[in-house]
């Protein structure tokens, strides 16, 4: 069984005076508002900075792939370390500092743009800096909910947080694309900085004392010194690898994220250059995932309990990932083309969000509190660690094979994800969430 030092039971959460209703909980509302603003800033900059490179700096396929790879590199380089650190820190502090840093970085980019100094080298630096801080924020916010609410509120809490992320997927790209087209990329970057500032102001209002799980005692160290970072990272890796469900999540996520990174590099070239769409329309087509993701968040609160978590994961992944198979068949910038792109985005958003919420609930349920940060970081590391290579591959495919062929190849790669889940024990998960693994709290020898 997990040791008392590595897990915080539900009774302890009750002692923290957690209200029975999430929306009556002022601290949860502060987290939700802050996370929503943070996601708006994130999804705005994810479109604005690449569009600035393509439309203003005339970046080629290779340069765009490299730019996206630099922004994703911190996931590969830092995720495991960040997970070990977050398990020892208060998540509120990590999120607040991350928001401040991202606001400053985007603010600097906006200023450089206004002064005409925002070239590709400076853009690479900004993208990398924001990527580093986003790794800290993402790992921390995934761990914060477990320390803030009761176990039976996890699905509803995740649904609310992921719903706000869905709203950001609507507002961020739409707003960013419009600002780039109508005003400038510098204004769009400044708006992103404002969103991160609003997130900082909201999350810092969380007042509930956050119980940070104590480090497990090391039997070979009678003086009870804290475990080294390397040992804690190894514990997280062993825990995830040792759990069949989490191991499958890692493999399926790796297949999806690698292929999706390649697809998005091609997609961001295909829309403006092959279909001749404006920045505004590109932003709207990407924002279409938002309404679908909102639907996915709502469905995630009901469908797993009715049809089973495994069945929902496999079917939603297959439906969402397969939607992109229609994009290479599109031609021109007609209303029909735009409508088709909106439909693809909506279906992809609904399926993807249903998968995201369900996977997060499963991961949080099987993982004790003392391992939450490391488990989240390990899954992020394995799942998204290859995205820099995927982005570079997308640029290479676009140059060598052409945009339409490259889209088909990357969509086929994405469809490996539901296949992996269908062939694993994850597909057999039932209507109720599994209990934490008995060995989860033990210290690795």
Coordinates of C-alpha atoms in Angstrom, one line a residue:
X1 CA 0.0 0.0 0.0
X2 CA 1.2 3.6 -0.5
X3 CA 3.0 5.0 2.5
X4 CA 1.4 7.7 4.4
X5 CA 4.1 10.1 3.4
X6 CA 3.5 9.7 -0.3
X7 CA -0.2 10.0 -0.6
X8 CA -2.8 12.4 0.8
X9 CA -6.1 10.5 1.5
X10 CA -9.5 11.9 0.9
X11 CA -10.0 12.4 4.6
X12 CA -7.1 14.8 4.6
X13 CA -8.6 16.7 1.8
X14 CA -11.8 17.0 3.8
X15 CA -9.8 18.5 6.6
X16 CA -8.9 21.3 4.3
X17 CA -12.5 22.5 4.2
X18 CA -13.1 21.7 0.6
X19 CA -16.7 22.7 -0.3
X20 CA -19.0 20.0 -1.6
X21 CA -19.7 22.0 -4.7
X22 CA -16.8 23.0 -6.9
X23 CA -18.3 26.3 -8.0
X24 CA -18.8 27.3 -4.4
X25 CA -15.1 26.9 -3.8
X26 CA -13.4 30.3 -4.3
X27 CA -10.0 28.7 -4.6
X28 CA -11.2 26.3 -7.4
X29 CA -12.7 29.3 -9.2
X30 CA -9.5 31.2 -8.9
X31 CA -7.6 28.2 -10.4
X32 CA -10.2 27.8 -13.1
X33 CA -10.1 31.5 -14.1
X34 CA -6.4 31.6 -14.0
X35 CA -6.0 28.5 -16.0
X36 CA -8.5 29.8 -18.6
X37 CA -6.5 33.0 -19.0
X38 CA -3.2 31.1 -19.2
X39 CA -4.6 28.8 -21.9
X40 CA -5.9 31.8 -23.9
X41 CA -2.3 33.3 -23.8
X42 CA -0.9 29.9 -24.7
X43 CA -3.2 29.2 -27.7
X44 CA -2.8 32.8 -28.9
X45 CA 1.0 32.6 -29.0
X46 CA 1.0 29.1 -30.5
X47 CA -0.6 30.6 -33.6
X48 CA 0.8 34.1 -33.6
X49 CA 4.5 33.4 -33.5
X50 CA 4.5 30.8 -36.3
X51 CA 2.2 33.0 -38.4
X52 CA 4.6 35.9 -37.9
X53 CA 7.4 33.7 -39.1
X54 CA 5.5 32.6 -42.2
X55 CA 3.7 35.7 -43.2
X56 CA 6.1 38.5 -42.1
X57 CA 9.5 36.9 -42.1
X58 CA 8.7 34.6 -45.1
X59 CA 10.0 31.5 -43.2
X60 CA 10.3 28.3 -45.3
X61 CA 9.2 24.8 -44.4
X62 CA 12.5 24.0 -42.8
X63 CA 12.6 27.2 -40.7
X64 CA 9.0 26.8 -39.5
X65 CA 9.7 23.2 -38.5
X66 CA 12.8 24.3 -36.6
X67 CA 10.9 27.1 -34.9
X68 CA 8.2 24.7 -33.7
X69 CA 10.9 22.2 -32.6
X70 CA 12.6 24.8 -30.5
X71 CA 9.4 25.6 -28.8
X72 CA 8.7 22.0 -28.1
X73 CA 12.3 21.0 -27.0
X74 CA 11.8 22.0 -23.3
X75 CA 9.2 19.2 -23.1
X76 CA 12.0 16.7 -24.0
X77 CA 14.7 18.4 -22.0
X78 CA 12.9 19.4 -18.8
X79 CA 9.7 17.4 -18.2
X80 CA 11.1 14.7 -15.9
X81 CA 13.1 17.2 -13.8
X82 CA 10.1 19.5 -13.5
X83 CA 7.9 16.6 -12.4
X84 CA 10.3 15.8 -9.6
X85 CA 10.5 19.4 -8.5
X86 CA 6.8 20.1 -8.6
X87 CA 6.1 17.1 -6.3
X88 CA 8.2 19.1 -3.7
X89 CA 6.9 22.6 -4.3
X90 CA 3.5 24.3 -4.0
X91 CA 1.8 24.2 -7.4
X92 CA 0.4 27.7 -6.9
X93 CA 3.9 29.2 -6.6
X94 CA 5.1 27.3 -9.7
X95 CA 2.1 28.5 -11.8
X96 CA 2.4 32.1 -10.6
X97 CA 6.1 32.4 -11.5
X98 CA 5.5 30.7 -14.8
X99 CA 2.8 33.2 -15.7
X100 CA 5.1 36.1 -14.8
X101 CA 7.9 34.8 -16.9
X102 CA 5.7 34.1 -20.0
X103 CA 4.2 37.6 -19.7
X104 CA 7.6 39.2 -19.7
X105 CA 8.8 37.1 -22.6
X106 CA 5.9 37.9 -24.9
X107 CA 6.0 41.5 -23.8
X108 CA 9.6 41.6 -24.9
X109 CA 8.6 40.1 -28.2
X110 CA 5.9 42.6 -28.7
X111 CA 8.3 45.5 -27.9
X112 CA 10.9 44.1 -30.3
X113 CA 8.2 43.8 -33.0
X114 CA 7.1 47.4 -32.5
X115 CA 10.7 48.5 -32.9
X116 CA 11.2 46.4 -36.0
X117 CA 13.8 44.1 -34.3
X118 CA 11.8 40.9 -34.1
X119 CA 13.8 38.7 -36.5
X120 CA 14.0 34.9 -36.6
X121 CA 16.9 34.6 -34.1
X122 CA 14.9 36.7 -31.5
X123 CA 11.8 34.7 -32.3
X124 CA 13.6 31.4 -31.6
X125 CA 14.7 32.8 -28.2
X126 CA 11.2 33.9 -27.2
X127 CA 9.6 30.6 -28.3
X128 CA 12.1 28.6 -26.3
X129 CA 11.7 30.7 -23.2
X130 CA 8.0 30.5 -23.3
X131 CA 8.2 26.8 -23.9
X132 CA 10.3 26.2 -20.8
X133 CA 7.9 28.1 -18.6
X134 CA 4.9 26.3 -20.2
X135 CA 6.3 23.0 -19.1
X136 CA 6.4 24.2 -15.5
X137 CA 2.9 25.6 -15.6
X138 CA 1.4 22.5 -17.3
X139 CA 2.9 20.0 -14.9
X140 CA 1.9 22.1 -11.9
X141 CA -1.7 22.7 -13.0
X142 CA -2.2 19.0 -13.6
X143 CA -1.0 18.3 -10.1
X144 CA -2.8 21.2 -8.4
X145 CA -6.3 19.9 -8.8
X146 CA -5.5 16.7 -6.8
X147 CA -4.3 18.8 -3.9
X148 CA -7.3 21.1 -4.1
X149 CA -10.4 19.0 -4.4
X150 CA -11.7 15.6 -3.2
X151 CA -11.3 12.4 -5.1
X152 CA -14.9 12.2 -6.2
X153 CA -14.6 15.7 -7.6
X154 CA -11.7 14.9 -10.0
X155 CA -13.8 14.1 -13.1
X156 CA -15.9 17.3 -12.6
X157 CA -12.9 19.4 -11.9
X158 CA -11.0 18.1 -14.9
X159 CA -14.0 18.6 -17.0
X160 CA -14.3 22.2 -15.9
X161 CA -10.5 22.9 -16.5
X162 CA -10.4 21.1 -19.8
X163 CA -13.6 23.0 -20.8
X164 CA -11.8 26.3 -20.2
X165 CA -8.9 25.0 -22.3
X166 CA -11.5 24.3 -25.0
X167 CA -12.8 27.8 -24.8
X168 CA -9.2 29.0 -25.1
X169 CA -8.8 26.9 -28.3
X170 CA -11.7 28.9 -29.7
X171 CA -10.7 32.4 -28.5
X172 CA -6.9 32.1 -28.8
X173 CA -6.4 31.2 -32.4
X174 CA -9.4 33.3 -33.6
X175 CA -8.1 36.3 -31.8
X176 CA -4.5 35.8 -32.7
X177 CA -5.2 35.2 -36.4
X178 CA -7.5 38.3 -36.5
X179 CA -4.9 40.5 -34.8
X180 CA -2.1 39.4 -37.1
X181 CA -4.3 40.1 -40.2
X182 CA -5.9 43.3 -39.1
X183 CA -3.2 44.9 -36.9
X184 CA 0.2 43.2 -36.4
X185 CA 1.9 40.2 -34.8
X186 CA 3.4 42.6 -32.2
X187 CA -0.1 43.6 -31.0
X188 CA -1.1 39.9 -30.9
X189 CA 2.0 39.0 -28.8
X190 CA 1.1 41.9 -26.4
X191 CA -2.4 40.5 -26.0
X192 CA -0.9 37.1 -25.1
X193 CA 1.2 38.8 -22.5
X194 CA -1.9 40.4 -21.0
X195 CA -3.6 37.0 -20.7
X196 CA -0.6 35.6 -18.8
X197 CA -0.7 38.6 -16.5
X198 CA -4.5 38.0 -15.8
X199 CA -3.7 34.3 -15.0
X200 CA -1.0 35.4 -12.5
X201 CA -3.5 37.8 -10.8
X202 CA -6.1 35.1 -10.5
X203 CA -4.0 32.1 -9.3
X204 CA -2.2 34.2 -6.7
X205 CA -5.6 34.6 -5.0
X206 CA -5.7 30.9 -4.0
X207 CA -5.6 31.0 -0.2
X208 CA -6.1 27.4 0.9
X209 CA -3.1 25.9 2.4
X210 CA -1.6 23.4 0.0
X211 CA -0.4 20.2 1.6
X212 CA 2.8 19.2 -0.2
X213 CA 3.3 15.4 0.1
X214 CA 6.3 14.6 2.1
X215 CA 9.2 12.7 0.5
X216 CA 9.3 9.0 1.3
X217 CA 11.9 7.8 3.8
X218 CA 14.9 6.1 2.3
X219 CA 15.7 3.0 4.3
X220 CA 19.4 3.2 3.5
X221 CA 19.6 6.8 4.7
X222 CA 18.8 6.9 8.5
X223 CA 19.2 10.6 8.6
X224 CA 16.2 10.9 6.2
X225 CA 17.8 13.2 3.7
X226 CA 15.5 14.1 0.8
X227 CA 15.8 11.7 -2.2
X228 CA 18.0 13.0 -4.9
X229 CA 16.3 14.4 -8.0
X230 CA 17.6 11.5 -10.1
X231 CA 16.2 8.9 -7.7
X232 CA 12.8 10.7 -7.7
X233 CA 12.8 10.8 -11.5
X234 CA 13.5 7.1 -11.6
X235 CA 10.7 6.4 -9.2
X236 CA 8.3 8.2 -11.5
X237 CA 9.5 6.3 -14.5
X238 CA 9.2 2.9 -12.8
X239 CA 5.8 3.7 -11.5
X240 CA 4.5 4.7 -15.0
X241 CA 6.2 1.8 -16.7
X242 CA 4.9 -0.6 -14.1
X243 CA 1.2 0.4 -14.6
X244 CA -0.4 -1.1 -17.7
X245 CA -2.8 1.7 -18.2
X246 CA -0.2 4.5 -17.8
X247 CA 2.3 2.6 -20.0
X248 CA -0.3 2.4 -22.7
X249 CA -1.1 6.1 -22.4
X250 CA 2.6 6.9 -22.9
X251 CA 2.8 4.8 -26.1
X252 CA -0.4 6.1 -27.6
X253 CA 0.4 9.7 -26.7
X254 CA 3.9 9.3 -28.2
X255 CA 2.4 8.0 -31.5
X256 CA -0.2 10.8 -31.6
X257 CA 2.0 13.7 -30.5
X258 CA 4.9 12.9 -32.8
X259 CA 2.6 12.6 -35.8
X260 CA 0.5 15.6 -34.8
X261 CA 3.6 17.8 -34.5
X262 CA 4.6 16.8 -38.1
X263 CA 1.0 17.4 -39.3
X264 CA 0.7 20.9 -37.8
X265 CA 4.0 22.0 -39.4
X266 CA 2.6 20.9 -42.8
X267 CA -0.9 22.2 -42.0
X268 CA 0.3 25.7 -41.1
X269 CA 2.0 25.8 -44.6
X270 CA -0.9 24.2 -46.4
X271 CA -3.6 26.6 -45.4
X272 CA -2.0 29.9 -46.4
X273 CA 0.2 28.7 -49.3
X274 CA -1.8 25.9 -50.9
X275 CA -5.4 27.0 -50.1
X276 CA -4.4 30.7 -50.1
X277 CA -6.3 31.5 -46.8
X278 CA -5.8 34.7 -44.8
X279 CA -4.4 34.8 -41.3
X280 CA -8.0 35.4 -40.0
X281 CA -9.4 32.3 -41.7
X282 CA -6.4 30.2 -40.6
X283 CA -7.1 31.3 -37.1
X284 CA -10.8 30.5 -37.4
X285 CA -10.1 27.1 -38.8
X286 CA -7.9 26.2 -35.9
X287 CA -10.3 27.8 -33.4
X288 CA -13.0 25.4 -34.7
X289 CA -11.4 22.7 -32.4
X290 CA -12.6 24.8 -29.5
X291 CA -16.4 24.3 -29.8
X292 CA -15.7 20.6 -30.5
X293 CA -13.5 20.5 -27.4
X294 CA -16.3 22.1 -25.3
X295 CA -18.6 19.3 -26.4
X296 CA -15.9 16.8 -25.6
X297 CA -15.5 18.2 -22.1
X298 CA -19.2 17.9 -21.5
X299 CA -19.4 14.4 -22.9
X300 CA -16.4 13.3 -20.8
X301 CA -18.4 13.9 -17.6
X302 CA -21.0 11.4 -18.7
X303 CA -19.9 8.9 -21.4
X304 CA -17.1 7.1 -19.4
X305 CA -19.6 6.3 -16.6
X306 CA -22.1 5.0 -19.1
X307 CA -20.0 3.1 -21.7
X308 CA -16.7 2.5 -19.9
X309 CA -13.5 4.5 -19.8
X310 CA -11.7 2.2 -22.2
X311 CA -14.4 2.1 -24.9
X312 CA -14.7 5.9 -24.8
X313 CA -10.9 6.4 -25.2
X314 CA -10.5 4.1 -28.2
X315 CA -13.6 5.3 -30.1
X316 CA -13.0 9.0 -29.4
X317 CA -9.4 8.8 -30.5
X318 CA -10.2 7.0 -33.7
X319 CA -13.0 9.5 -34.6
X320 CA -11.0 12.7 -33.7
X321 CA -7.7 11.7 -35.3
X322 CA -9.4 10.3 -38.5
X323 CA -11.1 13.6 -39.2
X324 CA -7.9 15.1 -40.7
X325 CA -8.0 12.5 -43.5
X326 CA -10.2 14.8 -45.5
X327 CA -8.0 17.9 -45.4
X328 CA -5.7 16.9 -48.3
X329 CA -8.7 16.6 -50.6
X330 CA -9.5 20.3 -50.2
X331 CA -8.8 22.9 -52.9
X332 CA -9.1 26.7 -53.1
X333 CA -10.4 29.2 -50.6
X334 CA -14.1 28.8 -51.3
X335 CA -16.8 28.8 -48.6
X336 CA -17.1 25.0 -49.0
X337 CA -13.4 24.6 -48.2
X338 CA -13.6 26.8 -45.1
X339 CA -16.8 25.0 -43.9
X340 CA -15.0 21.6 -44.4
X341 CA -12.0 22.9 -42.3
X342 CA -14.4 24.0 -39.6
X343 CA -16.1 20.6 -39.5
X344 CA -12.7 18.8 -39.4
X345 CA -11.6 21.0 -36.5
X346 CA -14.8 20.5 -34.6
X347 CA -14.7 16.7 -34.8
X348 CA -11.0 16.6 -34.0
X349 CA -11.6 18.9 -31.0
X350 CA -14.5 16.8 -29.6
X351 CA -12.7 13.5 -29.9
X352 CA -9.4 14.9 -28.7
X353 CA -10.9 16.6 -25.6
X354 CA -12.9 13.5 -24.7
X355 CA -9.6 11.5 -24.7
X356 CA -7.7 14.2 -22.8
X357 CA -10.2 14.5 -19.9
X358 CA -10.7 10.7 -19.6
X359 CA -7.0 10.0 -19.7
X360 CA -6.3 12.7 -17.0
X361 CA -9.0 11.3 -14.7
X362 CA -7.5 7.7 -15.1
X363 CA -4.0 9.0 -14.5
X364 CA -5.0 10.9 -11.4
X365 CA -7.1 8.1 -10.0
X366 CA -4.3 5.4 -10.2
X367 CA -1.6 7.7 -9.0
X368 CA -1.1 8.7 -5.3
X369 CA -0.6 12.3 -4.4
X370 CA 3.1 12.0 -3.8
X371 CA 3.7 10.7 -7.3
X372 CA 1.3 13.1 -9.2
X373 CA 3.9 15.5 -10.5
X374 CA 6.3 12.8 -11.6
X375 CA 3.6 10.7 -13.2
X376 CA 2.3 13.7 -15.2
X377 CA 5.8 14.7 -16.2
X378 CA 6.8 11.2 -17.2
X379 CA 3.8 10.9 -19.4
X380 CA 4.4 14.3 -20.9
X381 CA 8.1 13.4 -21.5
X382 CA 7.3 10.2 -23.2
X383 CA 4.2 11.4 -25.0
X384 CA 5.5 14.8 -26.2
X385 CA 9.2 14.4 -26.0
X386 CA 9.4 13.5 -29.7
X387 CA 7.4 16.5 -30.8
X388 CA 10.5 18.5 -31.8
X389 CA 11.5 15.7 -34.1
X390 CA 8.0 15.5 -35.4
X391 CA 8.0 19.2 -36.3
X392 CA 11.3 18.9 -38.1
X393 CA 10.0 15.8 -39.9
X394 CA 7.0 17.7 -41.0
X395 CA 9.1 20.4 -42.5
X396 CA 11.3 17.8 -44.3
X397 CA 8.2 16.0 -45.7
X398 CA 6.7 19.2 -46.9
X399 CA 9.9 20.1 -48.8
X400 CA 10.5 16.6 -50.2
X401 CA 7.1 15.0 -50.7
X402 CA 4.7 18.0 -51.1
X403 CA 2.0 19.2 -48.7
X404 CA -0.9 16.9 -49.7
X405 CA 1.1 13.7 -49.5
X406 CA 2.7 14.8 -46.2
X407 CA -0.7 15.4 -44.7
X408 CA -1.8 11.9 -45.6
X409 CA 1.3 10.3 -44.1
X410 CA 1.1 12.3 -40.8
X411 CA -2.7 11.5 -40.4
X412 CA -1.8 7.8 -40.8
X413 CA 0.7 8.2 -38.0
X414 CA -1.9 9.8 -35.8
X415 CA -4.2 6.8 -36.2
X416 CA -1.6 4.5 -34.6
X417 CA -2.7 6.0 -31.3
X418 CA -6.2 4.4 -31.1
X419 CA -4.8 1.2 -32.4
X420 CA -2.3 1.0 -29.5
X421 CA -5.1 1.7 -27.0
X422 CA -7.4 -0.9 -28.6
X423 CA -4.8 -3.6 -28.2
X424 CA -4.0 -2.8 -24.6
X425 CA -5.6 -3.4 -21.1
X426 CA -6.6 0.3 -21.2
X427 CA -9.4 -0.6 -23.7
X428 CA -10.9 -2.8 -21.0
X429 CA -11.3 -0.2 -18.3
X430 CA -14.9 -0.1 -17.0
X431 CA -17.3 2.5 -15.9
X432 CA -15.6 3.2 -12.5
X433 CA -12.2 4.7 -12.1
X434 CA -9.5 2.3 -10.9
X435 CA -7.9 2.6 -7.5
X436 CA -4.3 3.7 -6.9
X437 CA -1.7 1.0 -7.5
X438 CA -0.6 -0.7 -4.3
X439 CA 3.1 -0.3 -5.0
X440 CA 2.8 3.4 -6.1
X441 CA 4.1 4.9 -2.9
X442 CA 7.1 2.7 -2.4
X443 CA 10.6 4.1 -2.8
X444 CA 12.7 2.5 -5.5
X445 CA 15.8 0.8 -4.3

